[in-house]
């Protein structure tokens, strides 16, 4: 039904049956899938990654044989990357690809944590797997990408004989229970037939091309976790009658949303959902411009923005997704701890997003190393310049909320600038120190970037209010931005201090002193 | 076995077979039970609360009949407080107690979330239940406390006939799966026989007397969650080989504890475990002095300290227990999300502690209202005075870690003082504003109080080092305090701003704007 309605083809290339819609449309749609069912949403997300790999690097024959069915959703796709000894460290991958007389390969090895590695929801599963050929150099430069179908495709394009790749176990996980996470055995019965995707030894390069999209997609899981946790908690808080208004004895019983602390929790959920969403959509729009804008300069600028912000969207949104889902449980009180209520599932589901597709630590090191130190902080300075340009606009506003928002944002931007300069100045000479501050820096960046987007939204909303528009949406937006400023942006200075002065406490102990 | 070894009797009155050990001994022992098995530890904890209620308020006959078996662990106890419509709002309790000709009562009603409400681990279960007599006034002043045994006790003191209280359902919870949480039906078959504990309509008062101990006990769950999550993550980080030392290409593979971000996570777990433990033990020591010190003045001072700090120990420690358990999952990467690893269970278990025995919001409102505003901030000022006295001692130290610790602690104490003064000045005139900042204030208090204890420990440790003691324990303590200062105390200023200036964003929206 989902596939028949064409949802899987939303942002795929029209050449293979896709609708070719912009990322700025696809991202909000995918957010809704993720909010509705995180576990299910992984199947189209992983399939989409596999499609992208084939479109980018597959031979015409592979494209002809597989793409149309994958775009249509008849077949699903997987990414077989992780091995027991190779998680964050892809250099340690040791699955083998043995060349055959017919030009194809036999694949041997074990892959773990394979999302939708096995199921019977589709007629075929198209595994993309990383493995080494016998002549491959060591490390990350000796990894190739292979297509390994669950069922071999016959001359008529139909699934035929079973290939020698099997799911040997399904993991018992904390969350996303509806997503089968498989341990996959390749080649237990003579070797799984695999087809080389692109050129030998360039597998990791192909993975990196897809990685921005995949990381952005997981970042959207953070946004969706915030939203679904917020909606459930808000509904409960409006329904649940408990106590009287604070300060009133023997008054009428009120719904708990009347209690200031419940309201604070709901506002923190709402504000973080909206801030992370705004930031993600801005990055989605930049992706479209980076790919399709007619001017090369604009494409380049947007790509630099996307490269810089992707680890922030991935790392920050998924971390706050966990925090917000946990707050959602708290709003429910004791009922939040009961599984039937549903609030606990949001935390269980959200907890994976800061781990897979590169942990927050991996994102943060990518951010400070490849995205900031490497260009001497240029891309970061450009973004800080955009934030300061907004400050000039905010300076014209007299509304008390906007005055407060401007003050907090300015302090946050200064903190981000200071911490960024320290990273640029320190990374080459003391990578342990900058790496020790990498996650606090990523969180600082996320908060300030989220506050920037909330301030932008508040400015526009206030201009509508000033023009006489009485839609309450605008007033709510201004208040939500105000909350974000006073409760989230206030964390910025402390985080900046942890970045620039926190390494001593992190690195001083010997390993055996832990 | 647990009961036979005498553990259940550790801090019970010797008159009933207990060992009468100080809280300062009982608290660390209970921490170990909680770390070993949070779910199981609830059974002795709840039994201990029931024992305390009987010792405080029970008639001689009730004491003679029940206490010895409960102290020995042969029988267990429960607290039947919550009802479907009465969670945080105890005024809404509507279970009924109907007086009988024999002077006892028949109890009717439904209680939910009853920890160890039903099991076959002990020969009898002694339920303490809150209910209303027919003549009771409305609200919290009309609640009485009853003892309702699962099996009626015969003339020889042995469990006999089944009483009319039954577990009708066991909840499916996020965590503490080994703890049976029951929905209890009283009086479905004519009325459960109940014995009044103490005087009619004074049930809530008795509950409040026990509440400090129970809240302290749940606070210790936060400490134990930090510790067990830390131990597991540390062991994994030393074992798991992944990647090379950062900045080194093609070097030897290292355990992940070598990576700065993993180390940062472990230090944050270790530092918060030690800070919350130190604070809790200091409060445990004050409890002993409050009860047993020969001088009335000292008893009074210590009781004031215990009253002030109990909501901080309960609220802050349980909140950081959740954060630290979640960090423990992150240290494990993908393995952390697999249930067999065990890290996920720590988060699932820890998640209840900030909810039961009064949510963090309830603790925070107790803190700012009863414990701070009511005495015009006197008790708080006394504690801040103790913190500033430590600052004078720290001022004599030249070691770079202690210099940094002093600077951060001084900033934190100032932030706490500022926020506290604002609460005292504002609570009477705008309780919605102070209540909106109550949880940020509680977290601020916890961080500063934890930092205070870490600084105390660091000062002592440094004096040992200066005296030539080479036990690495002391150096580790100084470094851990340094980490706490740069990564936790740095949050203080931002939290104080959220307290004093954050209410506008919390309270501005109408309920239908959520």
CSV table of C-alpha atoms in Angstrom, one decimal, chain A residues 222-440:
chain,number,residue,atom,x,y,z
A,222,UNK,CA,15.7,13.3,16.0
A,223,UNK,CA,13.2,16.0,14.8
A,224,UNK,CA,10.5,13.3,14.5
A,225,UNK,CA,11.2,11.9,17.9
A,226,UNK,CA,10.7,15.4,19.4
A,227,UNK,CA,7.5,15.9,17.6
A,228,UNK,CA,5.8,12.6,18.3
A,229,UNK,CA,6.9,12.7,22.0
A,230,UNK,CA,5.6,16.3,22.2
A,231,UNK,CA,2.2,15.5,20.7
A,232,UNK,CA,1.6,12.6,23.0
A,233,UNK,CA,2.7,14.4,26.1
A,234,UNK,CA,0.6,17.5,25.2
A,235,UNK,CA,-2.5,15.4,24.7
A,236,UNK,CA,-2.0,13.7,28.0
A,237,UNK,CA,-1.3,17.0,29.8
A,238,UNK,CA,-4.6,18.4,28.5
A,239,UNK,CA,-6.6,15.3,29.5
A,240,UNK,CA,-5.1,14.4,32.9
A,241,UNK,CA,-6.8,16.1,35.8
A,242,UNK,CA,-4.6,16.4,38.9
A,243,UNK,CA,-4.4,18.9,41.6
A,244,UNK,CA,-5.5,22.5,41.8
A,245,UNK,CA,-3.8,25.6,40.2
A,246,UNK,CA,-0.6,26.2,42.1
A,247,UNK,CA,-1.2,28.6,45.0
A,248,UNK,CA,-4.9,27.9,45.1
A,249,UNK,CA,-6.1,25.7,47.9
A,250,UNK,CA,-9.3,23.7,47.6
A,251,UNK,CA,-9.9,25.1,44.1
A,252,UNK,CA,-11.2,23.3,41.1
A,253,UNK,CA,-9.1,20.4,39.9
A,254,UNK,CA,-7.2,21.3,36.7
A,255,UNK,CA,-5.5,19.5,33.8
A,256,UNK,CA,-1.8,19.1,34.5
A,257,UNK,CA,-1.0,21.4,31.6
A,258,UNK,CA,-2.0,24.2,34.0
A,259,UNK,CA,1.0,23.4,36.3
A,260,UNK,CA,4.0,25.6,35.5
A,261,UNK,CA,6.5,22.7,35.6
A,262,UNK,CA,4.4,20.6,33.2
A,263,UNK,CA,4.2,23.6,30.9
A,264,UNK,CA,7.9,24.1,31.1
A,265,UNK,CA,8.5,20.5,30.0
A,266,UNK,CA,6.0,20.9,27.1
A,267,UNK,CA,7.6,24.2,26.0
A,268,UNK,CA,11.0,22.6,26.1
A,269,UNK,CA,9.7,19.7,23.9
A,270,UNK,CA,7.9,22.1,21.5
A,271,UNK,CA,10.8,24.6,21.3
A,272,UNK,CA,13.3,21.9,20.5
A,273,UNK,CA,11.1,20.2,18.0
A,274,UNK,CA,10.6,23.4,16.1
A,275,UNK,CA,14.2,24.5,16.3
A,276,UNK,CA,15.6,21.2,15.1
A,277,UNK,CA,13.0,21.1,12.4
A,278,UNK,CA,13.7,24.6,11.2
A,279,UNK,CA,17.4,23.9,11.0
A,280,UNK,CA,17.0,20.6,9.2
A,281,UNK,CA,14.6,22.1,6.6
A,282,UNK,CA,17.0,25.0,6.0
A,283,UNK,CA,19.7,22.4,5.3
A,284,UNK,CA,17.3,20.4,3.1
A,285,UNK,CA,16.7,23.6,1.0
A,286,UNK,CA,20.4,24.1,0.8
A,287,UNK,CA,20.8,20.6,-0.5
A,288,UNK,CA,18.4,21.3,-3.3
A,289,UNK,CA,20.3,24.5,-4.2
A,290,UNK,CA,23.7,22.7,-3.9
A,291,UNK,CA,22.5,20.2,-6.5
A,292,UNK,CA,20.2,22.2,-8.8
A,293,UNK,CA,21.0,25.9,-8.6
A,294,UNK,CA,21.9,27.3,-12.1
A,295,UNK,CA,25.0,29.2,-10.8
A,296,UNK,CA,28.1,27.3,-9.8
A,297,UNK,CA,29.0,29.7,-7.1
A,298,UNK,CA,25.7,29.4,-5.4
A,299,UNK,CA,25.9,25.6,-5.7
A,300,UNK,CA,29.3,25.7,-4.0
A,301,UNK,CA,28.3,28.0,-1.2
A,302,UNK,CA,25.3,25.8,-0.5
A,303,UNK,CA,27.3,22.6,-0.6
A,304,UNK,CA,29.8,24.2,1.9
A,305,UNK,CA,26.8,25.0,4.2
A,306,UNK,CA,25.4,21.5,3.8
A,307,UNK,CA,28.8,19.9,4.6
A,308,UNK,CA,29.2,22.0,7.7
A,309,UNK,CA,25.7,21.6,9.1
A,310,UNK,CA,25.0,17.9,8.3
A,311,UNK,CA,26.9,16.6,11.4
A,312,UNK,CA,25.1,19.3,13.5
A,313,UNK,CA,21.7,18.2,12.2
A,314,UNK,CA,22.6,14.5,12.7
A,315,UNK,CA,24.3,14.9,16.1
A,316,UNK,CA,22.4,17.6,17.8
A,317,UNK,CA,18.9,16.6,16.6
A,318,UNK,CA,19.3,13.0,17.7
A,319,UNK,CA,20.7,14.0,21.1
A,320,UNK,CA,17.8,16.3,21.8
A,321,UNK,CA,15.4,13.7,20.4
A,322,UNK,CA,16.5,11.5,23.3
A,323,UNK,CA,16.2,14.3,25.8
A,324,UNK,CA,12.7,15.3,24.6
A,325,UNK,CA,11.4,11.7,24.5
A,326,UNK,CA,12.6,11.3,28.0
A,327,UNK,CA,10.9,14.5,29.0
A,328,UNK,CA,7.7,13.1,27.4
A,329,UNK,CA,7.8,10.2,29.8
A,330,UNK,CA,8.2,12.6,32.7
A,331,UNK,CA,5.1,14.6,31.7
A,332,UNK,CA,3.1,11.4,32.0
A,333,UNK,CA,4.3,10.7,35.5
A,334,UNK,CA,3.9,7.0,36.5
A,335,UNK,CA,1.8,6.3,33.4
A,336,UNK,CA,4.9,7.2,31.3
A,337,UNK,CA,6.7,4.2,32.7
A,338,UNK,CA,3.9,1.8,31.6
A,339,UNK,CA,4.6,0.5,28.1
A,340,UNK,CA,0.9,0.6,27.0
A,341,UNK,CA,0.9,4.4,27.3
A,342,UNK,CA,3.3,4.6,24.4
A,343,UNK,CA,5.6,7.4,25.8
A,344,UNK,CA,8.3,5.0,26.8
A,345,UNK,CA,8.5,3.6,23.2
A,346,UNK,CA,9.5,7.0,21.9
A,347,UNK,CA,12.6,7.0,24.2
A,348,UNK,CA,13.4,3.4,23.3
A,349,UNK,CA,13.2,4.2,19.6
A,350,UNK,CA,14.9,7.6,19.8
A,351,UNK,CA,17.9,6.1,21.7
A,352,UNK,CA,19.4,4.5,18.5
A,353,UNK,CA,19.5,7.6,16.4
A,354,UNK,CA,22.6,9.1,18.1
A,355,UNK,CA,24.5,5.9,17.5
A,356,UNK,CA,23.9,4.5,14.0
A,357,UNK,CA,25.1,6.2,10.9
A,358,UNK,CA,28.0,7.6,12.9
A,359,UNK,CA,27.7,8.2,16.7
A,360,UNK,CA,27.5,11.8,18.0
A,361,UNK,CA,31.2,11.5,18.8
A,362,UNK,CA,31.9,10.6,15.1
A,363,UNK,CA,29.8,13.5,14.0
A,364,UNK,CA,31.5,15.9,16.3
A,365,UNK,CA,35.0,14.9,15.2
A,366,UNK,CA,33.9,15.2,11.6
A,367,UNK,CA,32.6,18.7,12.4
A,368,UNK,CA,35.7,20.0,14.1
A,369,UNK,CA,38.2,18.2,11.9
A,370,UNK,CA,37.0,18.0,8.3
A,371,UNK,CA,34.4,20.7,8.4
A,372,UNK,CA,36.0,23.4,10.5
A,373,UNK,CA,39.8,23.0,11.1
A,374,UNK,CA,40.5,21.9,7.5
A,375,UNK,CA,39.3,25.1,5.9
A,376,UNK,CA,40.7,27.3,8.8
A,377,UNK,CA,37.1,28.0,10.0
A,378,UNK,CA,36.0,29.7,6.8
A,379,UNK,CA,32.6,27.9,6.4
A,380,UNK,CA,31.9,28.4,10.1
A,381,UNK,CA,32.7,32.1,9.8
A,382,UNK,CA,30.3,32.4,6.9
A,383,UNK,CA,27.5,30.9,9.0
A,384,UNK,CA,28.4,33.1,12.0
A,385,UNK,CA,28.2,36.1,9.6
A,386,UNK,CA,24.7,35.1,8.6
A,387,UNK,CA,23.8,34.9,12.3
A,388,UNK,CA,25.2,38.4,12.9
A,389,UNK,CA,23.3,39.8,10.0
A,390,UNK,CA,20.1,38.6,11.6
A,391,UNK,CA,21.2,40.3,14.8
A,392,UNK,CA,21.2,43.6,12.9
A,393,UNK,CA,17.6,43.0,11.9
A,394,UNK,CA,16.6,42.0,15.5
A,395,UNK,CA,18.2,45.3,16.7
A,396,UNK,CA,15.3,47.2,15.1
A,397,UNK,CA,12.7,45.4,17.2
A,398,UNK,CA,11.2,46.8,20.4
A,399,UNK,CA,9.0,43.9,21.4
A,400,UNK,CA,10.1,42.5,24.8
A,401,UNK,CA,10.3,38.9,23.5
A,402,UNK,CA,12.4,39.9,20.6
A,403,UNK,CA,14.7,42.0,22.7
A,404,UNK,CA,15.3,39.0,25.0
A,405,UNK,CA,15.8,36.7,22.0
A,406,UNK,CA,18.3,39.0,20.5
A,407,UNK,CA,20.3,39.3,23.7
A,408,UNK,CA,20.5,35.5,24.2
A,409,UNK,CA,21.3,34.8,20.6
A,410,UNK,CA,24.1,37.4,20.5
A,411,UNK,CA,25.6,35.8,23.6
A,412,UNK,CA,25.3,32.4,22.0
A,413,UNK,CA,26.8,33.5,18.7
A,414,UNK,CA,29.8,35.0,20.6
A,415,UNK,CA,30.2,31.7,22.5
A,416,UNK,CA,30.1,29.7,19.3
A,417,UNK,CA,32.6,32.1,17.6
A,418,UNK,CA,35.0,31.9,20.6
A,419,UNK,CA,34.9,28.1,20.7
A,420,UNK,CA,35.2,27.9,17.0
A,421,UNK,CA,38.3,30.1,17.0
A,422,UNK,CA,39.8,28.0,19.7
A,423,UNK,CA,39.3,24.8,17.7
A,424,UNK,CA,40.9,26.3,14.6
A,425,UNK,CA,43.8,27.6,16.6
A,426,UNK,CA,44.3,24.3,18.6
A,427,UNK,CA,43.3,21.4,16.3
A,428,UNK,CA,46.7,21.0,14.6
A,429,UNK,CA,48.8,21.3,17.7
A,430,UNK,CA,46.6,19.3,20.2
A,431,UNK,CA,44.0,17.2,18.5
A,432,UNK,CA,43.3,15.3,21.8
A,433,UNK,CA,42.2,18.6,23.4
A,434,UNK,CA,39.9,19.7,20.5
A,435,UNK,CA,38.5,16.1,20.3
A,436,UNK,CA,37.8,16.1,24.0
A,437,UNK,CA,35.6,19.2,23.4
A,438,UNK,CA,34.1,18.0,20.1
A,439,UNK,CA,30.7,16.9,21.4
A,440,UNK,CA,30.2,19.9,23.7
